[in-house]
């Protein structure tokens, strides 16, 4: 009998199930076009680094490995499919009492694990390394050997390199088991994690900690909207199962605890869900931010039913209904059988869209406005096309604000493509594509200065309507070379206010970009809005026909009578 035969006959049902899951994932990954964020992370992998604007580098590394094997959608997702299956295997190994069919039924009820498990997004490695962390943590609690200490430190580092949210698992692990603070080797594991994470911390330091700025400041929204909380609660129910999510969470919550490890699973599950529930007070919380507790949810729900605290029958009915929903979703991911219904339209017609734009652009790079997804999609689906994103004062920054792609475009002809009405942009012509009509402008010489940073001395001010107020700005050249001069248009500094989601017209100053760079520190006079309210003030660069670009952090301005 061969080794492969012995492998499957040892536990035939389980390994056949995992093999089927793997094959189905590979087929789905091959036949489904990239979602917007997947294309963005693919561009990450072309600029491999220790960090990125909004994420650690794990997703870029995994895509890099897979894409080196297959130069298509499968390559982008290959490692995701593999670690998704490994996540199921680790979760199975963590079950105190094992029941194959019940475990399969729980996984069938989790639609996101079936479909989302093949997507090239940071959530997939986060789920995997969370499962790995729990596996190693249990071994560490059973035996605090040097081997398990090293593995614990490594697993925590891999968790943090996947997504910053992973730190919550470690925090709630300590809360569930305070005795860890008395264990010397736990501190050694934390020291090892810190040492392994130092390259990313150094990257953050050298780039001005952009991830902290983005997640803790730029994502926050003034005021509170109850829809954020309601959307979060509904999103969690749908995330853990489009039909049976509420039931799985209920079973996980009522599961009787029989070990310190199960207590850790329950505390981390409840802790993560409650933490992000309270986070809705600060702004919108994405439903997928809690995916790291999939393994605790599956284990606790499984044990609740084993211990006769849950019903098989109801879960079976809901599991079957989920499979029907997932089947329809799988077909839709591959085939746009409802073209009039726009459900995630980003996964369809990308090749035709990119080809239509490239036909007009020719060899020119294509510049998009306020979108990190569109240039990423264009570069993936065009034939060696180059694209870039310019972020205006109204938008948030992205990784395109850190790459040097912009310098490759200076002085060259480009095609600026846009779909939303931009009144200040001239129009050369329009293109009818599978994704609607796009207007474009052929700019003979392109210049923008998105990496020029204008750093205000204040973060918040109070003012009267129409008041003239002076701001001190530090001017920093974010490029590794002197800025070229646009001979056709003078680039000047300016400012603009945003009130909630509405922007006031930008105001030009008489300070040129190059004079500001010579002085390093400048004084700019700003006229406050006439209407009382809370505003965000951003300083910007106005270059040529482009909208004022995102060059500074926002200053909170309260205008009162």
PDB file of C-alpha atoms in Angstrom, residues 24-140:
ATOM      1  CA  UNK A  24     -12.996  23.422  -5.648  1.00  0.00           C
ATOM      2  CA  UNK A  25     -10.993  26.369  -4.312  1.00  0.00           C
ATOM      3  CA  UNK A  26      -8.372  26.070  -7.051  1.00  0.00           C
ATOM      4  CA  UNK A  27     -11.046  25.925  -9.763  1.00  0.00           C
ATOM      5  CA  UNK A  28     -12.857  28.941  -8.317  1.00  0.00           C
ATOM      6  CA  UNK A  29      -9.605  30.878  -7.981  1.00  0.00           C
ATOM      7  CA  UNK A  30      -8.718  30.157 -11.617  1.00  0.00           C
ATOM      8  CA  UNK A  31     -12.058  31.082 -13.145  1.00  0.00           C
ATOM      9  CA  UNK A  32     -12.937  34.219 -11.167  1.00  0.00           C
ATOM     10  CA  UNK A  33     -11.549  37.616 -12.151  1.00  0.00           C
ATOM     11  CA  UNK A  34      -9.836  39.672  -9.469  1.00  0.00           C
ATOM     12  CA  UNK A  35     -11.742  41.877  -7.090  1.00  0.00           C
ATOM     13  CA  UNK A  36     -10.542  45.447  -6.719  1.00  0.00           C
ATOM     14  CA  UNK A  37      -8.567  44.948  -3.517  1.00  0.00           C
ATOM     15  CA  UNK A  38      -6.959  41.766  -4.833  1.00  0.00           C
ATOM     16  CA  UNK A  39      -5.513  43.708  -7.760  1.00  0.00           C
ATOM     17  CA  UNK A  40      -4.265  46.357  -5.338  1.00  0.00           C
ATOM     18  CA  UNK A  41      -2.474  43.725  -3.236  1.00  0.00           C
ATOM     19  CA  UNK A  42      -1.043  42.217  -6.423  1.00  0.00           C
ATOM     20  CA  UNK A  43       0.603  45.577  -7.063  1.00  0.00           C
ATOM     21  CA  UNK A  44       1.889  45.352  -3.482  1.00  0.00           C
ATOM     22  CA  UNK A  45       3.672  42.145  -4.468  1.00  0.00           C
ATOM     23  CA  UNK A  46       5.443  43.955  -7.325  1.00  0.00           C
ATOM     24  CA  UNK A  47       6.923  46.359  -4.768  1.00  0.00           C
ATOM     25  CA  UNK A  48       7.822  43.877  -2.026  1.00  0.00           C
ATOM     26  CA  UNK A  49       8.662  45.733   1.176  1.00  0.00           C
ATOM     27  CA  UNK A  50       8.513  45.387   4.966  1.00  0.00           C
ATOM     28  CA  UNK A  51       5.347  47.440   5.135  1.00  0.00           C
ATOM     29  CA  UNK A  52       2.619  49.246   3.242  1.00  0.00           C
ATOM     30  CA  UNK A  53       0.367  52.199   3.858  1.00  0.00           C
ATOM     31  CA  UNK A  54      -2.557  50.264   5.338  1.00  0.00           C
ATOM     32  CA  UNK A  55      -1.314  46.694   5.862  1.00  0.00           C
ATOM     33  CA  UNK A  56       1.676  44.602   6.931  1.00  0.00           C
ATOM     34  CA  UNK A  57       3.476  42.708   4.148  1.00  0.00           C
ATOM     35  CA  UNK A  58       2.216  39.115   4.542  1.00  0.00           C
ATOM     36  CA  UNK A  59      -0.406  39.381   1.792  1.00  0.00           C
ATOM     37  CA  UNK A  60       2.180  40.763  -0.650  1.00  0.00           C
ATOM     38  CA  UNK A  61       4.624  37.947   0.116  1.00  0.00           C
ATOM     39  CA  UNK A  62       2.026  35.207  -0.375  1.00  0.00           C
ATOM     40  CA  UNK A  63       0.878  36.706  -3.683  1.00  0.00           C
ATOM     41  CA  UNK A  64       4.502  37.020  -4.788  1.00  0.00           C
ATOM     42  CA  UNK A  65       5.053  33.300  -4.157  1.00  0.00           C
ATOM     43  CA  UNK A  66       1.917  32.201  -5.975  1.00  0.00           C
ATOM     44  CA  UNK A  67       2.312  34.589  -8.906  1.00  0.00           C
ATOM     45  CA  UNK A  68       5.841  33.320  -9.493  1.00  0.00           C
ATOM     46  CA  UNK A  69       4.228  29.955 -10.298  1.00  0.00           C
ATOM     47  CA  UNK A  70       1.188  31.072 -12.294  1.00  0.00           C
ATOM     48  CA  UNK A  71       0.930  34.470 -14.021  1.00  0.00           C
ATOM     49  CA  UNK A  72      -2.840  34.747 -13.755  1.00  0.00           C
ATOM     50  CA  UNK A  73      -5.660  34.914 -11.204  1.00  0.00           C
ATOM     51  CA  UNK A  74      -4.746  31.466  -9.874  1.00  0.00           C
ATOM     52  CA  UNK A  75      -1.225  32.656  -9.152  1.00  0.00           C
ATOM     53  CA  UNK A  76      -2.527  35.639  -7.184  1.00  0.00           C
ATOM     54  CA  UNK A  77      -4.746  33.356  -5.098  1.00  0.00           C
ATOM     55  CA  UNK A  78      -2.777  30.109  -5.032  1.00  0.00           C
ATOM     56  CA  UNK A  79      -1.292  30.488  -1.549  1.00  0.00           C
ATOM     57  CA  UNK A  80      -4.669  31.637  -0.197  1.00  0.00           C
ATOM     58  CA  UNK A  81      -6.348  28.426  -1.297  1.00  0.00           C
ATOM     59  CA  UNK A  82      -3.588  26.355   0.299  1.00  0.00           C
ATOM     60  CA  UNK A  83      -3.638  28.118   3.675  1.00  0.00           C
ATOM     61  CA  UNK A  84      -7.437  28.108   3.682  1.00  0.00           C
ATOM     62  CA  UNK A  85      -7.371  24.304   3.595  1.00  0.00           C
ATOM     63  CA  UNK A  86      -4.636  24.252   6.240  1.00  0.00           C
ATOM     64  CA  UNK A  87      -6.852  26.448   8.426  1.00  0.00           C
ATOM     65  CA  UNK A  88      -9.567  23.789   8.305  1.00  0.00           C
ATOM     66  CA  UNK A  89      -7.072  21.074   9.175  1.00  0.00           C
ATOM     67  CA  UNK A  90      -5.693  23.014  12.179  1.00  0.00           C
ATOM     68  CA  UNK A  91      -9.203  23.815  13.389  1.00  0.00           C
ATOM     69  CA  UNK A  92     -10.051  20.133  13.168  1.00  0.00           C
ATOM     70  CA  UNK A  93      -6.952  19.259  15.206  1.00  0.00           C
ATOM     71  CA  UNK A  94      -7.986  21.739  17.904  1.00  0.00           C
ATOM     72  CA  UNK A  95     -11.387  20.082  18.488  1.00  0.00           C
ATOM     73  CA  UNK A  96     -11.406  18.378  21.920  1.00  0.00           C
ATOM     74  CA  UNK A  97     -14.087  15.924  20.752  1.00  0.00           C
ATOM     75  CA  UNK A  98     -14.220  15.229  17.032  1.00  0.00           C
ATOM     76  CA  UNK A  99     -17.251  14.503  14.903  1.00  0.00           C
ATOM     77  CA  UNK A 100     -16.576  14.578  11.152  1.00  0.00           C
ATOM     78  CA  UNK A 101     -20.061  15.194   9.814  1.00  0.00           C
ATOM     79  CA  UNK A 102     -20.825  17.889  12.383  1.00  0.00           C
ATOM     80  CA  UNK A 103     -17.593  19.674  11.517  1.00  0.00           C
ATOM     81  CA  UNK A 104     -18.431  19.562   7.796  1.00  0.00           C
ATOM     82  CA  UNK A 105     -21.906  20.894   8.518  1.00  0.00           C
ATOM     83  CA  UNK A 106     -20.511  23.865  10.443  1.00  0.00           C
ATOM     84  CA  UNK A 107     -18.134  24.661   7.576  1.00  0.00           C
ATOM     85  CA  UNK A 108     -20.984  24.380   5.065  1.00  0.00           C
ATOM     86  CA  UNK A 109     -22.914  26.928   7.143  1.00  0.00           C
ATOM     87  CA  UNK A 110     -19.957  29.344   6.995  1.00  0.00           C
ATOM     88  CA  UNK A 111     -20.360  30.724   3.498  1.00  0.00           C
ATOM     89  CA  UNK A 112     -17.480  33.192   3.850  1.00  0.00           C
ATOM     90  CA  UNK A 113     -15.014  30.368   4.481  1.00  0.00           C
ATOM     91  CA  UNK A 114     -16.157  28.617   1.303  1.00  0.00           C
ATOM     92  CA  UNK A 115     -16.068  31.602  -1.045  1.00  0.00           C
ATOM     93  CA  UNK A 116     -13.796  34.072   0.730  1.00  0.00           C
ATOM     94  CA  UNK A 117     -11.161  31.450   1.449  1.00  0.00           C
ATOM     95  CA  UNK A 118      -9.734  31.767  -2.047  1.00  0.00           C
ATOM     96  CA  UNK A 119      -9.546  35.574  -2.162  1.00  0.00           C
ATOM     97  CA  UNK A 120      -6.135  37.265  -2.094  1.00  0.00           C
ATOM     98  CA  UNK A 121      -6.901  39.600   0.798  1.00  0.00           C
ATOM     99  CA  UNK A 122      -5.165  39.988   4.200  1.00  0.00           C
ATOM    100  CA  UNK A 123      -8.094  38.347   5.998  1.00  0.00           C
ATOM    101  CA  UNK A 124      -7.216  34.885   4.667  1.00  0.00           C
ATOM    102  CA  UNK A 125      -3.665  34.766   6.114  1.00  0.00           C
ATOM    103  CA  UNK A 126      -5.041  36.398   9.278  1.00  0.00           C
ATOM    104  CA  UNK A 127      -7.519  33.536   9.730  1.00  0.00           C
ATOM    105  CA  UNK A 128      -4.801  30.963   9.056  1.00  0.00           C
ATOM    106  CA  UNK A 129      -2.195  32.430  11.402  1.00  0.00           C
ATOM    107  CA  UNK A 130      -4.886  32.959  14.056  1.00  0.00           C
ATOM    108  CA  UNK A 131      -5.653  29.218  13.887  1.00  0.00           C
ATOM    109  CA  UNK A 132      -1.920  28.479  13.980  1.00  0.00           C
ATOM    110  CA  UNK A 133      -1.513  30.784  16.980  1.00  0.00           C
ATOM    111  CA  UNK A 134      -4.246  28.972  18.924  1.00  0.00           C
ATOM    112  CA  UNK A 135      -2.700  25.621  18.025  1.00  0.00           C
ATOM    113  CA  UNK A 136       0.742  26.677  19.260  1.00  0.00           C
ATOM    114  CA  UNK A 137      -0.725  28.397  22.327  1.00  0.00           C
ATOM    115  CA  UNK A 138      -2.437  25.172  23.377  1.00  0.00           C
ATOM    116  CA  UNK A 139       0.851  23.283  22.996  1.00  0.00           C
ATOM    117  CA  UNK A 140       2.619  25.989  25.016  1.00  0.00           C
TER     118      UNK A 140
END
